[in-house]
Amino acid sequence: MLTMVSAHGLDPGPTQRPLTAGLLAGLAAALPALAILDSFAWFETLAALFGTSPRTATLLCAAGCSLSGAVYALALGRGANDPLGGWLFGLAGGFFLWMLVPLPLLHWLPAWSGTGRPLLVGRPAVGLLLAALAWGGALGALFPPIHRALRAGIDTEPTGRASLGPEAAAMPKLARTHDKPEGPPA
Amino acid sequence: MAGALGALAWAAVSLVLRAVGLPVPDMVEPVGAVAFPAGEPWLRWLVGLALHLAVGAVWGLVYAYFVFSLLPLPPVLQGVVFAMGPLLLALFVLRPQLRLMLAAGVEAGLLVRPALSRQAEGLGVPAALLAGHLLWGAVLGALYTRPTGFPAHRPPRLPAPPLPRPDIATAPEPPPPQDRFMFATGIECSYPTIAQGSWRMDQMQSCGHYRHWRQDLALVRELGLRHLRYGPPLHLMFRGPGQYDWAFIDAVAAEMRRLGIVPIMDLCHFGLPDWLGNFQNPELAPALAEFAGAFARRYPWVKLYTPVNEMYVCTKLSALEGLWNEQRRDETSFVTAVRHVAKAAVLMAQAIRAVRPDAIFINSESGEFFQPCCPDPEVQRIAAFENERRFLPLDLLYAHPVSQTMRAHLRAHGMPDEEYAWFMNQGEVHNRAILGVDYYVWNEKLIDTSGRAQTLGELFGWYVVAQQYYERYRRPLMHTETNHQDAREAPRWLWRQWHNVQLLRQAGVPIVGFTWNSLTDQVDWDAGLSVPRGNINPVGLYDLNRDPRLVGQAYRHLVRVFEPALAQDPTLEQVLARAAAGRMVHAPDAAAPDAGTRPTIAVGGA
């Protein structure tokens, strides 16, 4: 995966804030997804299954969407920020999220663990797929503008990275252990 | 699109087979039944088809973006292999999941026949899924073969943006008072053909410059730069003898002037218009001279030109290594291409000077070096020959006599003595010339024991290689291209190149500029533009979304630190005058406060 990502120049640049943008875009994209899930009686079903309230289930789902947005941003890097193709990447992201997270958690694990039938069947299961696609499409469409609003200026000093100045030419890792930077001659 | 078409082929074949009575399970209608369990069958089928196409498109996107360039298989086979991934997911995730979803319709009595039920399907559905995915993958692989470029004989029309209205245009930024040391970048503009001239690799298209040209020019100024190496798309503008499409460049040139950008116009960059064929065509030199003259008349304010970019690389990859344009692999073709290209560069310079006598030519060439691995006489001979061959196009352009060995080689491969004599008599060309020496990590090569050239990496560096070019031609120098394929290493490479420039200046060589190439990331240069894979090479100051890369910030920092000291440099005209007078020792203006008491460039801190 890393080879694939690096082959496409996906490293986010120093002025980008993929995590923050992903968290916010994921949360914003959760709105249509939550509406769909609600219309498919998903939260009531989930709350009944786990003995909690629909509101708690809704909040947990929103938090999950937000975190998933950050993961999406980290995984796709520059691609997530593509103003033209972003929505399609998002749609694909929603599809894969659906396959990788809620399906195993809600359907396959309970079935495999011998507790009986999968937790979500029928309308709530349909709602889950549609919500994941809606979330992905909205995430992909919203990410670029949200990212642009958060982007730092070109003059912002990057954090946690090598220097931008002349000392960037140096290779400190090559130094022998007893080498120390010398001060100016007296 | 290829993914959606593959899914359409799957649905169509399935429909036809069922129509002729074969027991093929319907994979589309059950998907629609998920969304509309109570809908009419035709509605469920149409909705199912839409979802089926959407899923095909999503998987096509995954294929295009992450897999296409990495699987080294023939196109159809590559698509089929990729399809095994979606097949497994369809068998073990989607199919059972659909069954769960459809349970609602069955329980409600809306679905009479529970599609995809275990009882109904048997082995039919898995077999149908396998066949469908194979078909989908084959169509995807067959259709998605050239994600970048376009057919050379059907070039797209360039956009014709409206020129800015004078009454609403903001006041133009003043250009620099005089051309002194040039910090530059370039818009990547290569446009060779591949596949025997049938497919055009157009970097301005691949990198989005035709769409984002206005933003690209603004980014040049955001970096604090004024000089821009810019190659107008010759293949799209020069539509035939005396036929030019200026509309796009008119708008670009107007914006450059408004922003105070000084272009170094690069008139031929690795390719020719389709109607001119390739570099074996003897008509290309007068044709390009005609274009250069017309260009100079159209834009009389342009002073800096690169008539033909990297002549050595252009001819070598076209006629000796078989990658571009004529795709030949023999010495006669190489010599022919060199003769034509060098003659074009001479005639273009003359045509431009006929319009603008004070034009300056920045002849950008790849700085190459070949190191013999061992004392084997044959290895030594090959290295010596290649070390002279690298100079050949510049030798002809600058009327520098070649060795007897090279002269015999040229004669043996079709260059008449009269033509060689003509080149040696074009002495006035280099009076207004600056020699650009490009340098990348692959420019130095080792001639191994079998006589083949292997990439060495940075062995001696730009300092040594550029000095060899300088010693041969005694022209003012400019570092006209460099970059690094690893975005994280790029700032280090930038500064190391800059330190090379500084040291050579301090040694007395007149260096008048430095360039990071290019403004944005490039596409498919990791394969030398020989295959349209769509691989993005993160070498730009900005990525293809036009977000800055680390090296963009570093270059801006470098320019800020060193520009004040370089403002004391002699102007280009002064440098050229000194070169013409044979006074090649570089020194700051006499008016500079500490002229003669310090090195040419003071190394300052941030």
PDB file of C-alpha atoms in Angstrom, chain A residues 1-158:
ATOM      1  CA  MET A   1       0.000   0.000   0.000  1.00  0.00           C
ATOM      2  CA  LEU A   2       2.793   2.403   0.895  1.00  0.00           C
ATOM      3  CA  THR A   3       4.455   1.707  -2.446  1.00  0.00           C
ATOM      4  CA  MET A   4       1.203   2.397  -4.234  1.00  0.00           C
ATOM      5  CA  VAL A   5       0.662   5.618  -2.340  1.00  0.00           C
ATOM      6  CA  SER A   6       4.197   6.874  -2.855  1.00  0.00           C
ATOM      7  CA  ALA A   7       4.056   5.925  -6.540  1.00  0.00           C
ATOM      8  CA  HIS A   8       1.332   8.498  -6.933  1.00  0.00           C
ATOM      9  CA  GLY A   9       2.940  11.352  -5.101  1.00  0.00           C
ATOM     10  CA  LEU A  10       0.427  11.243  -2.330  1.00  0.00           C
ATOM     11  CA  ASP A  11       2.549  12.614   0.492  1.00  0.00           C
ATOM     12  CA  PRO A  12       0.627  15.600   1.824  1.00  0.00           C
ATOM     13  CA  GLY A  13       2.650  18.779   1.635  1.00  0.00           C
ATOM     14  CA  PRO A  14       3.834  20.731   4.667  1.00  0.00           C
ATOM     15  CA  THR A  15       0.977  23.226   4.581  1.00  0.00           C
ATOM     16  CA  GLN A  16      -1.700  20.570   4.600  1.00  0.00           C
ATOM     17  CA  ARG A  17      -3.663  19.514   7.665  1.00  0.00           C
ATOM     18  CA  PRO A  18      -5.043  16.128   6.618  1.00  0.00           C
ATOM     19  CA  LEU A  19      -5.972  14.888  10.086  1.00  0.00           C
ATOM     20  CA  THR A  20      -7.927  17.961  11.084  1.00  0.00           C
ATOM     21  CA  ALA A  21      -9.532  18.282   7.682  1.00  0.00           C
ATOM     22  CA  GLY A  22     -10.432  14.597   7.743  1.00  0.00           C
ATOM     23  CA  LEU A  23     -11.958  14.812  11.212  1.00  0.00           C
ATOM     24  CA  LEU A  24     -14.075  17.818  10.271  1.00  0.00           C
ATOM     25  CA  ALA A  25     -15.058  16.570   6.826  1.00  0.00           C
ATOM     26  CA  GLY A  26     -15.911  13.153   8.248  1.00  0.00           C
ATOM     27  CA  LEU A  27     -18.119  14.774  10.866  1.00  0.00           C
ATOM     28  CA  ALA A  28     -19.820  17.047   8.331  1.00  0.00           C
ATOM     29  CA  ALA A  29     -20.380  14.126   5.970  1.00  0.00           C
ATOM     30  CA  ALA A  30     -21.999  12.224   8.828  1.00  0.00           C
ATOM     31  CA  LEU A  31     -25.099  14.453   8.649  1.00  0.00           C
ATOM     32  CA  PRO A  32     -26.657  12.865   5.525  1.00  0.00           C
ATOM     33  CA  ALA A  33     -25.498   9.444   6.660  1.00  0.00           C
ATOM     34  CA  LEU A  34     -27.156   9.858  10.055  1.00  0.00           C
ATOM     35  CA  ALA A  35     -30.345  11.033   8.395  1.00  0.00           C
ATOM     36  CA  ILE A  36     -30.413   7.926   6.211  1.00  0.00           C
ATOM     37  CA  LEU A  37     -29.681   5.632   9.118  1.00  0.00           C
ATOM     38  CA  ASP A  38     -32.430   7.266  11.130  1.00  0.00           C
ATOM     39  CA  SER A  39     -34.947   6.836   8.327  1.00  0.00           C
ATOM     40  CA  PHE A  40     -34.088   3.145   8.208  1.00  0.00           C
ATOM     41  CA  ALA A  41     -34.669   2.758  11.942  1.00  0.00           C
ATOM     42  CA  TRP A  42     -31.045   1.868  12.388  1.00  0.00           C
ATOM     43  CA  PHE A  43     -30.419   3.616  15.684  1.00  0.00           C
ATOM     44  CA  GLU A  44     -33.439   2.105  17.371  1.00  0.00           C
ATOM     45  CA  THR A  45     -32.307  -1.319  16.274  1.00  0.00           C
ATOM     46  CA  LEU A  46     -28.780  -0.748  17.451  1.00  0.00           C
ATOM     47  CA  ALA A  47     -29.891   0.752  20.756  1.00  0.00           C
ATOM     48  CA  ALA A  48     -32.159  -2.221  21.412  1.00  0.00           C
ATOM     49  CA  LEU A  49     -29.371  -4.639  20.612  1.00  0.00           C
ATOM     50  CA  PHE A  50     -26.825  -3.043  22.929  1.00  0.00           C
ATOM     51  CA  GLY A  51     -29.156  -1.773  25.592  1.00  0.00           C
ATOM     52  CA  THR A  52     -28.398   1.881  25.101  1.00  0.00           C
ATOM     53  CA  SER A  53     -30.304   4.921  23.904  1.00  0.00           C
ATOM     54  CA  PRO A  54     -30.723   5.906  20.245  1.00  0.00           C
ATOM     55  CA  ARG A  55     -29.055   9.232  21.047  1.00  0.00           C
ATOM     56  CA  THR A  56     -25.952   7.480  22.335  1.00  0.00           C
ATOM     57  CA  ALA A  57     -25.898   5.292  19.251  1.00  0.00           C
ATOM     58  CA  THR A  58     -26.182   8.399  17.086  1.00  0.00           C
ATOM     59  CA  LEU A  59     -23.307  10.117  18.870  1.00  0.00           C
ATOM     60  CA  LEU A  60     -21.118   7.037  18.624  1.00  0.00           C
ATOM     61  CA  CYS A  61     -21.858   6.802  14.942  1.00  0.00           C
ATOM     62  CA  ALA A  62     -21.002  10.471  14.391  1.00  0.00           C
ATOM     63  CA  ALA A  63     -17.722  10.007  16.254  1.00  0.00           C
ATOM     64  CA  GLY A  64     -16.961   6.945  14.157  1.00  0.00           C
ATOM     65  CA  CYS A  65     -17.629   8.900  10.974  1.00  0.00           C
ATOM     66  CA  SER A  66     -15.302  11.658  12.097  1.00  0.00           C
ATOM     67  CA  LEU A  67     -12.483   9.276  12.948  1.00  0.00           C
ATOM     68  CA  SER A  68     -13.013   7.451   9.683  1.00  0.00           C
ATOM     69  CA  GLY A  69     -12.625  10.782   7.895  1.00  0.00           C
ATOM     70  CA  ALA A  70      -9.180  11.176   9.443  1.00  0.00           C
ATOM     71  CA  VAL A  71      -8.207   7.651   8.416  1.00  0.00           C
ATOM     72  CA  TYR A  72      -9.443   8.366   4.889  1.00  0.00           C
ATOM     73  CA  ALA A  73      -7.323  11.515   4.714  1.00  0.00           C
ATOM     74  CA  LEU A  74      -4.231   9.707   5.933  1.00  0.00           C
ATOM     75  CA  ALA A  75      -4.708   6.783   3.571  1.00  0.00           C
ATOM     76  CA  LEU A  76      -5.396   8.756   0.421  1.00  0.00           C
ATOM     77  CA  GLY A  77      -3.190  11.756   1.136  1.00  0.00           C
ATOM     78  CA  ARG A  78      -3.107  14.060  -1.851  1.00  0.00           C
ATOM     79  CA  GLY A  79      -5.897  12.136  -3.561  1.00  0.00           C
ATOM     80  CA  ALA A  80      -8.331  13.074  -0.795  1.00  0.00           C
ATOM     81  CA  ASN A  81      -7.671  16.680  -1.630  1.00  0.00           C
ATOM     82  CA  ASP A  82      -8.374  16.358  -5.337  1.00  0.00           C
ATOM     83  CA  PRO A  83     -11.072  18.937  -6.120  1.00  0.00           C
ATOM     84  CA  LEU A  84     -12.265  17.109  -9.239  1.00  0.00           C
ATOM     85  CA  GLY A  85     -12.099  13.432  -8.342  1.00  0.00           C
ATOM     86  CA  GLY A  86     -12.466  13.731  -4.573  1.00  0.00           C
ATOM     87  CA  TRP A  87     -16.123  12.716  -4.466  1.00  0.00           C
ATOM     88  CA  LEU A  88     -15.341   9.503  -6.328  1.00  0.00           C
ATOM     89  CA  PHE A  89     -12.501   8.687  -3.954  1.00  0.00           C
ATOM     90  CA  GLY A  90     -14.905   9.410  -1.112  1.00  0.00           C
ATOM     91  CA  LEU A  91     -17.532   7.099  -2.565  1.00  0.00           C
ATOM     92  CA  ALA A  92     -14.953   4.356  -2.817  1.00  0.00           C
ATOM     93  CA  GLY A  93     -13.859   5.149   0.742  1.00  0.00           C
ATOM     94  CA  GLY A  94     -17.418   4.823   2.016  1.00  0.00           C
ATOM     95  CA  PHE A  95     -17.825   1.497   0.232  1.00  0.00           C
ATOM     96  CA  PHE A  96     -14.633   0.095   1.704  1.00  0.00           C
ATOM     97  CA  LEU A  97     -15.457   1.446   5.134  1.00  0.00           C
ATOM     98  CA  TRP A  98     -18.789  -0.381   4.953  1.00  0.00           C
ATOM     99  CA  MET A  99     -17.017  -3.623   4.122  1.00  0.00           C
ATOM    100  CA  LEU A 100     -14.230  -3.277   6.642  1.00  0.00           C
ATOM    101  CA  VAL A 101     -15.858  -1.919   9.812  1.00  0.00           C
ATOM    102  CA  PRO A 102     -19.623  -2.246  10.350  1.00  0.00           C
ATOM    103  CA  LEU A 103     -20.062  -5.464   8.431  1.00  0.00           C
ATOM    104  CA  PRO A 104     -17.565  -7.470  10.477  1.00  0.00           C
ATOM    105  CA  LEU A 105     -18.682  -5.853  13.717  1.00  0.00           C
ATOM    106  CA  LEU A 106     -22.408  -6.132  13.262  1.00  0.00           C
ATOM    107  CA  HIS A 107     -22.880  -9.067  10.968  1.00  0.00           C
ATOM    108  CA  TRP A 108     -20.072 -11.522  10.676  1.00  0.00           C
ATOM    109  CA  LEU A 109     -18.566 -11.530  14.148  1.00  0.00           C
ATOM    110  CA  PRO A 110     -21.875 -12.268  15.905  1.00  0.00           C
ATOM    111  CA  ALA A 111     -22.643 -14.980  13.382  1.00  0.00           C
ATOM    112  CA  TRP A 112     -19.203 -16.546  13.677  1.00  0.00           C
ATOM    113  CA  SER A 113     -19.152 -16.316  17.448  1.00  0.00           C
ATOM    114  CA  GLY A 114     -22.103 -18.618  17.657  1.00  0.00           C
ATOM    115  CA  THR A 115     -24.507 -16.064  19.125  1.00  0.00           C
ATOM    116  CA  GLY A 116     -26.947 -16.663  16.363  1.00  0.00           C
ATOM    117  CA  ARG A 117     -27.985 -14.537  13.401  1.00  0.00           C
ATOM    118  CA  PRO A 118     -26.244 -11.323  12.389  1.00  0.00           C
ATOM    119  CA  LEU A 119     -27.273  -8.258  14.308  1.00  0.00           C
ATOM    120  CA  LEU A 120     -28.589  -6.206  11.409  1.00  0.00           C
ATOM    121  CA  VAL A 121     -30.890  -7.746   8.850  1.00  0.00           C
ATOM    122  CA  GLY A 122     -33.281  -6.299   6.341  1.00  0.00           C
ATOM    123  CA  ARG A 123     -34.057  -2.566   6.279  1.00  0.00           C
ATOM    124  CA  PRO A 124     -31.406  -1.503   8.800  1.00  0.00           C
ATOM    125  CA  ALA A 125     -28.834  -3.441   6.811  1.00  0.00           C
ATOM    126  CA  VAL A 126     -29.879  -1.661   3.621  1.00  0.00           C
ATOM    127  CA  GLY A 127     -29.747   1.652   5.433  1.00  0.00           C
ATOM    128  CA  LEU A 128     -26.232   0.945   6.573  1.00  0.00           C
ATOM    129  CA  LEU A 129     -24.996   0.478   3.007  1.00  0.00           C
ATOM    130  CA  LEU A 130     -26.760   3.574   1.708  1.00  0.00           C
ATOM    131  CA  ALA A 131     -25.508   5.615   4.637  1.00  0.00           C
ATOM    132  CA  ALA A 132     -21.938   4.490   4.059  1.00  0.00           C
ATOM    133  CA  LEU A 133     -22.146   5.501   0.405  1.00  0.00           C
ATOM    134  CA  ALA A 134     -23.731   8.835   1.266  1.00  0.00           C
ATOM    135  CA  TRP A 135     -21.092   9.476   3.898  1.00  0.00           C
ATOM    136  CA  GLY A 136     -18.300   8.628   1.465  1.00  0.00           C
ATOM    137  CA  GLY A 137     -19.616  10.797  -1.333  1.00  0.00           C
ATOM    138  CA  ALA A 138     -20.180  13.729   0.982  1.00  0.00           C
ATOM    139  CA  LEU A 139     -16.779  13.257   2.601  1.00  0.00           C
ATOM    140  CA  GLY A 140     -15.027  13.243  -0.760  1.00  0.00           C
ATOM    141  CA  ALA A 141     -16.858  16.333  -1.906  1.00  0.00           C
ATOM    142  CA  LEU A 142     -16.428  18.252   1.345  1.00  0.00           C
ATOM    143  CA  PHE A 143     -12.820  17.398   2.070  1.00  0.00           C
ATOM    144  CA  PRO A 144     -11.118  19.657  -0.528  1.00  0.00           C
ATOM    145  CA  PRO A 145     -12.923  22.891   0.440  1.00  0.00           C
ATOM    146  CA  ILE A 146     -12.560  22.185   4.158  1.00  0.00           C
ATOM    147  CA  HIS A 147      -8.913  21.405   3.646  1.00  0.00           C
ATOM    148  CA  ARG A 148      -8.359  24.594   1.701  1.00  0.00           C
ATOM    149  CA  ALA A 149      -9.896  26.624   4.505  1.00  0.00           C
ATOM    150  CA  LEU A 150      -7.541  24.980   7.011  1.00  0.00           C
ATOM    151  CA  ARG A 151      -4.409  25.035   4.899  1.00  0.00           C
ATOM    152  CA  ALA A 152      -1.466  26.906   6.319  1.00  0.00           C
ATOM    153  CA  GLY A 153       0.304  29.605   4.352  1.00  0.00           C
ATOM    154  CA  ILE A 154       3.416  28.840   2.370  1.00  0.00           C
ATOM    155  CA  ASP A 155       5.528  30.727   4.896  1.00  0.00           C
ATOM    156  CA  THR A 156       4.385  28.623   7.827  1.00  0.00           C
ATOM    157  CA  GLU A 157       7.291  26.752   9.359  1.00  0.00           C
ATOM    158  CA  PRO A 158       6.517  23.049   9.098  1.00  0.00           C
TER     159      PRO A 158
END
